[in-house]
CSV table of C-alpha atoms and ligand atoms in Angstrom, one decimal:
chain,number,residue,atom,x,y,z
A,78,UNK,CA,0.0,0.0,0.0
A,79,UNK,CA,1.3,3.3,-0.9
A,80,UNK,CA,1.3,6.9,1.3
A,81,UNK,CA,2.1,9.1,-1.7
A,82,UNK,CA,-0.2,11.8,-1.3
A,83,UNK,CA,1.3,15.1,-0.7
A,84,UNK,CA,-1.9,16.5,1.3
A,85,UNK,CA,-4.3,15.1,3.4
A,86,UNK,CA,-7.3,16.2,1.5
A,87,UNK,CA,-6.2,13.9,-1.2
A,88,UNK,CA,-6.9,10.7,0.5
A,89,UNK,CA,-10.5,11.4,-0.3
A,90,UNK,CA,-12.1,10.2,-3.6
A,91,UNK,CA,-14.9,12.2,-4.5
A,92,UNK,CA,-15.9,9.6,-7.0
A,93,UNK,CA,-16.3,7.1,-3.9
A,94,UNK,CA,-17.8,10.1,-2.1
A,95,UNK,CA,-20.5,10.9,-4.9
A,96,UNK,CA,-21.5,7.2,-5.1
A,97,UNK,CA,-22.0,6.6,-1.2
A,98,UNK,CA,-24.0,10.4,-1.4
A,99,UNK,CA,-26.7,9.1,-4.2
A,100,UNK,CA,-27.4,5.7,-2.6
A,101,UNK,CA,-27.8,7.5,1.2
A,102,UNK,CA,-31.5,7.1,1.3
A,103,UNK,CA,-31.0,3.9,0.9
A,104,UNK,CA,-29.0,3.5,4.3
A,105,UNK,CA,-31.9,2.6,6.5
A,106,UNK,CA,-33.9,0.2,4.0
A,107,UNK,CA,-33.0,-3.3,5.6
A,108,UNK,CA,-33.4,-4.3,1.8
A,109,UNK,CA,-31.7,-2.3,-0.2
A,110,UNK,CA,-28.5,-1.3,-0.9
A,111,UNK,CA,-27.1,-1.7,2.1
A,112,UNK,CA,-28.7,-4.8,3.0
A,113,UNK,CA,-25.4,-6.8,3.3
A,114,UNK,CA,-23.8,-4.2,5.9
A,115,UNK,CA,-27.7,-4.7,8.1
A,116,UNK,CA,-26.8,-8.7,7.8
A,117,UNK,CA,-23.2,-7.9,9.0
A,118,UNK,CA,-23.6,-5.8,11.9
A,119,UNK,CA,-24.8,-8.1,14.6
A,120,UNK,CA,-21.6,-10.1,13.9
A,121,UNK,CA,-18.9,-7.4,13.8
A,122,UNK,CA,-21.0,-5.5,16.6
A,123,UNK,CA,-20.4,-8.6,19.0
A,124,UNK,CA,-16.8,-9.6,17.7
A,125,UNK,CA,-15.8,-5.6,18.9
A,126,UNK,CA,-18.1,-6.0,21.7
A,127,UNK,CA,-16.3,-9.2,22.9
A,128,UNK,CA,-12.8,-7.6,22.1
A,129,UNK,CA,-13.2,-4.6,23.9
A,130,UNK,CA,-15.0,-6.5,26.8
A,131,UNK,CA,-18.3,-4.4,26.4
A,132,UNK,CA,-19.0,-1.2,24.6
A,133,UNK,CA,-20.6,1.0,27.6
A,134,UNK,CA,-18.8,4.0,28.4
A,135,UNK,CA,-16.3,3.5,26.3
A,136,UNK,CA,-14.9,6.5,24.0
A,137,UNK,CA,-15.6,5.4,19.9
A,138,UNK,CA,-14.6,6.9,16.7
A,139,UNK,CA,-16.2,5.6,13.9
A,140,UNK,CA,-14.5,6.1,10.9
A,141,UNK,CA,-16.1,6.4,7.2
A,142,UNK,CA,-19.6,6.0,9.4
A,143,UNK,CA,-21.8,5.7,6.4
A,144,UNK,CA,-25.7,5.9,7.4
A,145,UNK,CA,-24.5,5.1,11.0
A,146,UNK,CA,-25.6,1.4,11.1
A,147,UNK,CA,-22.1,0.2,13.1
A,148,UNK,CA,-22.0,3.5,15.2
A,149,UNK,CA,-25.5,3.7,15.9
A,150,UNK,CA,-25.8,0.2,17.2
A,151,UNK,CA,-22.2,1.0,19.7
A,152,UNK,CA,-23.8,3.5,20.9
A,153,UNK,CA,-26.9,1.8,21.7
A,154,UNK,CA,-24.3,-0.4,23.9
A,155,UNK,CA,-23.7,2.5,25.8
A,156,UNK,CA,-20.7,3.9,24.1
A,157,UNK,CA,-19.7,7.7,23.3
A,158,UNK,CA,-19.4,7.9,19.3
A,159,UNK,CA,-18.3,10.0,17.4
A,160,UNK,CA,-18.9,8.9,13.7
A,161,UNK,CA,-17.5,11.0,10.8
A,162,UNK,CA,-17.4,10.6,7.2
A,163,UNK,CA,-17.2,12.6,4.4
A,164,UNK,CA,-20.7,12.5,2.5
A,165,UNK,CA,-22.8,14.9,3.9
A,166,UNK,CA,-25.7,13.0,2.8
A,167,UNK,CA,-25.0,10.1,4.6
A,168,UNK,CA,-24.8,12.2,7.9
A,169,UNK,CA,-27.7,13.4,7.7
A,170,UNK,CA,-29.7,10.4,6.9
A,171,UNK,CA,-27.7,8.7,9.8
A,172,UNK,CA,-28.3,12.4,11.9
A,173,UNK,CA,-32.3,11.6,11.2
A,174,UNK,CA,-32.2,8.2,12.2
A,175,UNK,CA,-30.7,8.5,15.4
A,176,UNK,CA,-33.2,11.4,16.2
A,177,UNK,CA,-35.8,8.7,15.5
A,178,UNK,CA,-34.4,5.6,17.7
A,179,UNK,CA,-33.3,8.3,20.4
A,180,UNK,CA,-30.0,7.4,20.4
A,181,UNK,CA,-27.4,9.9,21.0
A,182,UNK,CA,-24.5,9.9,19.0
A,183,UNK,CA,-22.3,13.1,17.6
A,184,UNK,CA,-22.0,12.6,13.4
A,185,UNK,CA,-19.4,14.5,11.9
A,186,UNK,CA,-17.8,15.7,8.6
A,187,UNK,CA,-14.2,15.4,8.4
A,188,UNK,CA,-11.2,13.2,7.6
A,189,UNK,CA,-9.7,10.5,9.7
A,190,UNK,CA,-6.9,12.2,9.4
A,191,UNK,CA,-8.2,15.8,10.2
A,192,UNK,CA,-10.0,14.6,13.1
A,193,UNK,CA,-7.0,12.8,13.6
A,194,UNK,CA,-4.8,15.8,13.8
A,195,UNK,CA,-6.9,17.6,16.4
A,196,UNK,CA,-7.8,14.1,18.5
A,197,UNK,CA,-4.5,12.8,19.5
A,198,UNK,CA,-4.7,9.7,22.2
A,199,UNK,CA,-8.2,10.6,23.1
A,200,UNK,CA,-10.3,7.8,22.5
A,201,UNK,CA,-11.3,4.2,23.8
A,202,UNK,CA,-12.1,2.6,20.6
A,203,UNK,CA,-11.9,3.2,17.0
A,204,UNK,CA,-13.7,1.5,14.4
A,205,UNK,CA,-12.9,1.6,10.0
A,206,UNK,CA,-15.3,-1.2,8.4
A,207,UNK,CA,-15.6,-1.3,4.9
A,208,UNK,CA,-13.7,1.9,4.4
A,209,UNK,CA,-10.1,1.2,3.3
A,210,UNK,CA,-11.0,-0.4,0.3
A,211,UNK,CA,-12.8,3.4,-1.0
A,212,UNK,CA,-10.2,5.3,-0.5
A,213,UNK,CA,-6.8,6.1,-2.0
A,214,UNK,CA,-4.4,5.6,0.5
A,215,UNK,CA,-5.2,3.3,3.1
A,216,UNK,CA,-2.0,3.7,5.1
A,217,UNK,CA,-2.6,7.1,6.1
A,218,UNK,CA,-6.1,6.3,7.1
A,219,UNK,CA,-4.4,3.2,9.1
A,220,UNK,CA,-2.3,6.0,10.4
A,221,UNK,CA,-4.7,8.0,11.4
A,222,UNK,CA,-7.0,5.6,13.4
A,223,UNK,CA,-3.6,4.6,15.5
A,224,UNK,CA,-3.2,7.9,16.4
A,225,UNK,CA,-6.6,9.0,17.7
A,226,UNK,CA,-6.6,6.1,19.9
A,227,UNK,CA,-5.5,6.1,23.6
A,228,UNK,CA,-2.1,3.4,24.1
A,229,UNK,CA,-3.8,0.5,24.8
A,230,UNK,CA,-6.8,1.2,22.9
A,231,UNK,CA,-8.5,-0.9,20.5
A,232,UNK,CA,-8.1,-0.4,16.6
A,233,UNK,CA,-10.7,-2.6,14.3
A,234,UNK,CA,-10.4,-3.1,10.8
A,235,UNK,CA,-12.6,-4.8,7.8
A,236,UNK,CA,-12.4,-5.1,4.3
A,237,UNK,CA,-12.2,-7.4,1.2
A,238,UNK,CA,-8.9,-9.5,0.3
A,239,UNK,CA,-7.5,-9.2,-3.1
A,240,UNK,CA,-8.3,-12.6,-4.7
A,241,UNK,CA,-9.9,-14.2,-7.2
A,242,UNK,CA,-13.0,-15.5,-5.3
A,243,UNK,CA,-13.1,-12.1,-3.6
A,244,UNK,CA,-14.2,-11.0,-7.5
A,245,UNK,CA,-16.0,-13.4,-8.4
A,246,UNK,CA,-18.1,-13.3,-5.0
A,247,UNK,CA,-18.2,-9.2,-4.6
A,248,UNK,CA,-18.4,-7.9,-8.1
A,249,UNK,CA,-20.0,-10.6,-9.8
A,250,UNK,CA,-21.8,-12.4,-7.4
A,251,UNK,CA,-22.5,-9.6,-5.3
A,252,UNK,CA,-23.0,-6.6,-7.8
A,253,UNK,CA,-23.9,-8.7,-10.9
A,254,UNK,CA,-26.1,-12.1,-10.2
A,255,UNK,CA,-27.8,-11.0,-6.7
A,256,UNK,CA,-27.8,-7.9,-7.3
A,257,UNK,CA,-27.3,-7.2,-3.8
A,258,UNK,CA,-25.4,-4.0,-4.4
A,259,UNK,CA,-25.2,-1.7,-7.2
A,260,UNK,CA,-23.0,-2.3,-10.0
A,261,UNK,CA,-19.6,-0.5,-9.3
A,262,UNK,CA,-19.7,-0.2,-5.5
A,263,UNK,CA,-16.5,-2.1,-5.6
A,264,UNK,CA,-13.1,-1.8,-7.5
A,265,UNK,CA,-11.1,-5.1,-7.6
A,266,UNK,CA,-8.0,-2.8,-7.8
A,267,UNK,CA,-8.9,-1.4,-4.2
A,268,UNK,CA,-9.4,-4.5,-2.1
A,269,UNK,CA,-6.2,-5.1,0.4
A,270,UNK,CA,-4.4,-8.6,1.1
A,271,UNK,CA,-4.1,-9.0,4.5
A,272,UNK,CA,-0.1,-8.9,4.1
A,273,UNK,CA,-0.8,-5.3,2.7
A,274,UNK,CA,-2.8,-4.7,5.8
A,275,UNK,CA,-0.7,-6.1,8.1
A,276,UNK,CA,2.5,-4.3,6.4
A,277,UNK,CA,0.6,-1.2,6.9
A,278,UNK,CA,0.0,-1.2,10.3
A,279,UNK,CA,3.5,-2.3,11.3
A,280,UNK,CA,4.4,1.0,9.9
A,281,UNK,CA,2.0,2.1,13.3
A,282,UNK,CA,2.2,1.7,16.8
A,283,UNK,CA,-0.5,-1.1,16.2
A,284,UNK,CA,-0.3,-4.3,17.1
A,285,UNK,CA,-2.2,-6.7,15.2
A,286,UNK,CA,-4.4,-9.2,17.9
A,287,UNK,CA,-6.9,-10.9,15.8
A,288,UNK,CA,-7.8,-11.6,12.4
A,289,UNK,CA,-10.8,-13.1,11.0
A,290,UNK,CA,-12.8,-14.4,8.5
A,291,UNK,CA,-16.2,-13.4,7.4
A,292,UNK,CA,-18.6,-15.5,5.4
A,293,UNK,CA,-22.4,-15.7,4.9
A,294,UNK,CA,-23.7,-18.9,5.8
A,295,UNK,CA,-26.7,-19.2,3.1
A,296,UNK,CA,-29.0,-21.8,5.5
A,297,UNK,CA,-28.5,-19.6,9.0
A,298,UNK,CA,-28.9,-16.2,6.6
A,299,UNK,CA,-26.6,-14.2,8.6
A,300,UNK,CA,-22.5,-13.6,8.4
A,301,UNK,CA,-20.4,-15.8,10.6
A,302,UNK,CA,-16.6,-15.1,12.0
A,303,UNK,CA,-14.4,-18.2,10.3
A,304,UNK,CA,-10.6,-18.7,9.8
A,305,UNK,CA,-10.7,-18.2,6.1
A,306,UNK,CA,-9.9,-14.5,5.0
A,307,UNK,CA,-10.5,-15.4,1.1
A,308,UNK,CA,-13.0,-12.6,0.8
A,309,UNK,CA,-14.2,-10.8,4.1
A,310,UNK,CA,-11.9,-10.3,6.8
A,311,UNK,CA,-11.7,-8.3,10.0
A,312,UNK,CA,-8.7,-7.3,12.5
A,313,UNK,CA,-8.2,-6.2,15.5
A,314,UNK,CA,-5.4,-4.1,16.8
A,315,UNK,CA,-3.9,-2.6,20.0
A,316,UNK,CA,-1.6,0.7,20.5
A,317,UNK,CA,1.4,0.1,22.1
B,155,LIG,N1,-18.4,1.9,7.9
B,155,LIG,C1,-19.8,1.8,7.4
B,155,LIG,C2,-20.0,2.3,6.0
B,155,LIG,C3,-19.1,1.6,5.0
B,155,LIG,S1,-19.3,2.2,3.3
B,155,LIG,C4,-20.3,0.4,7.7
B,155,LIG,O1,-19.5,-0.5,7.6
B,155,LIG,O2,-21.5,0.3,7.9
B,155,LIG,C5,-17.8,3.2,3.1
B,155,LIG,C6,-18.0,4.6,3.7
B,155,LIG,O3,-16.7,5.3,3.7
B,155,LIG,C7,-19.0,5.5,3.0
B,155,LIG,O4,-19.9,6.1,3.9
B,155,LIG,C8,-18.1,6.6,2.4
B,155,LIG,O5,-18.8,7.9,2.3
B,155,LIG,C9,-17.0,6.7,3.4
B,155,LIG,N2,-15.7,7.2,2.9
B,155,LIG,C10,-15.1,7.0,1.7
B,155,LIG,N3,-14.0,7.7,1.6
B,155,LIG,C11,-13.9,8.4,2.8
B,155,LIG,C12,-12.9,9.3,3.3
B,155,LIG,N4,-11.8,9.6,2.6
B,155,LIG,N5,-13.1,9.9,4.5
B,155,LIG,C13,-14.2,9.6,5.2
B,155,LIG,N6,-15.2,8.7,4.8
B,155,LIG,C14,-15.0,8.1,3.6
């Protein structure tokens, strides 16, 4: 993974940004677009749960929030999250739905690593699912969530590995046959071996604890944490 831009507003693609802003209505509907992120949740919401040994109180960022589906179910646990993300559309669909479950949460728009910048050590818990693979340099955003959170705070990564069932499942299956997504969400070129990954935050004060699989389990109908990383995979980390 590279860390060649000169700025840090160029780790944003507004390409990525404009897609995520004209499917935001969509972020709520347990049966559209974002269905497969609704199917994920419970799973990645108990593997951090477990990790962290319970959400409540704790201090959260979560980064590239979306609609709010991840954050809005931490802070249901009892955590203090701050999601942010860079499509102001999706804030305020995820702003809306919070107002209607009553949960209290604090959406914002900025960069990892602006927030980053002014957030140094601060925070419990940080959280990037699904993001690294949307944006141009992964490494500074890897960056970024190790230095918002506290030494011995908790880092957790997902995202798709770079192989050839990762296409065939994510693009074809995914995009293509099911349908489940629309066409383009995902770039083959963007997904991230877990050697990248790892390499990446090596470069950090992180310390890789845990990596996992994810697969969905067609008879249960619901994502499950395996040992194989072929497609979906998620890490956990902890500052030194
Ligand atoms: N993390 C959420 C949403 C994943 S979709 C979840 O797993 O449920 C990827 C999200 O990353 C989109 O909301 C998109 O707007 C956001 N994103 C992409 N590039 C970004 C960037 N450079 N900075 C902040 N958010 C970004």
């Amino acid at each position: 993974m590279s860390s060649n831009n000169d700025s840090i507003t160029d780790n944003v693609d507004p390409k990525e940004i404009a897609k995520f802003s004209a499917m935001a209505e969509q972020w709520w509907d347990l049966e559209g677009d974002f269905k497969p992120l609704h199917l994920l949740n419970p799973t990645r919401l108990a593997y951090i749960e477990q990790g962290v040994e319970g959400l409540f109180g704790k201090t959260v960022v979560d980064v590239g929030c979306g609609g709010g589906i991840l954050a809005e179910s931490m802070a249901k646990q009892g955590a203090k999250v701050i999601a942010i993300d860079m499509a102001e559309a999706s804030l305020q669909i995820a702003r809306l739905h919070a107002l209607e479950t009553q949960t209290s949460l604090d959406y914002q728009k900025t960069t990892a690593e602006a927030f980053a910048a002014l957030h140094k050590d601060q925070f419990d818990l940080v959280t990037c699912m699904e993001m690294l693979e949307h944006v141009p340099d992964p490494a500074a955003i890897i960056q970024a969530c190790c230095d918002m959170v506290k030494s011995g705070g908790s880092v957790y990564f997902s995202t798709i590995n770079k192989t050839f069932k990762a296409y065939i499942m994510m693009i074809l299956g995914a995009e293509y046959v099911l349908k489940w997504v629309p066409k383009g969400t995902h770039e083959y070129e963007k997904f991230i071996r877990p050697s990248q990954l790892l390499a990446a935050i090596d470069k950090t004060t992180l310390t890789c604890e845990d990596l996992c699989g994810v697969e969905f389990n067609v008879l249960a109908g619901e994502f499950i944490i395996t040992r194989n990383v072929d497609v979906n995979y998620m890490l956990r980390c902890q500052k030194r």
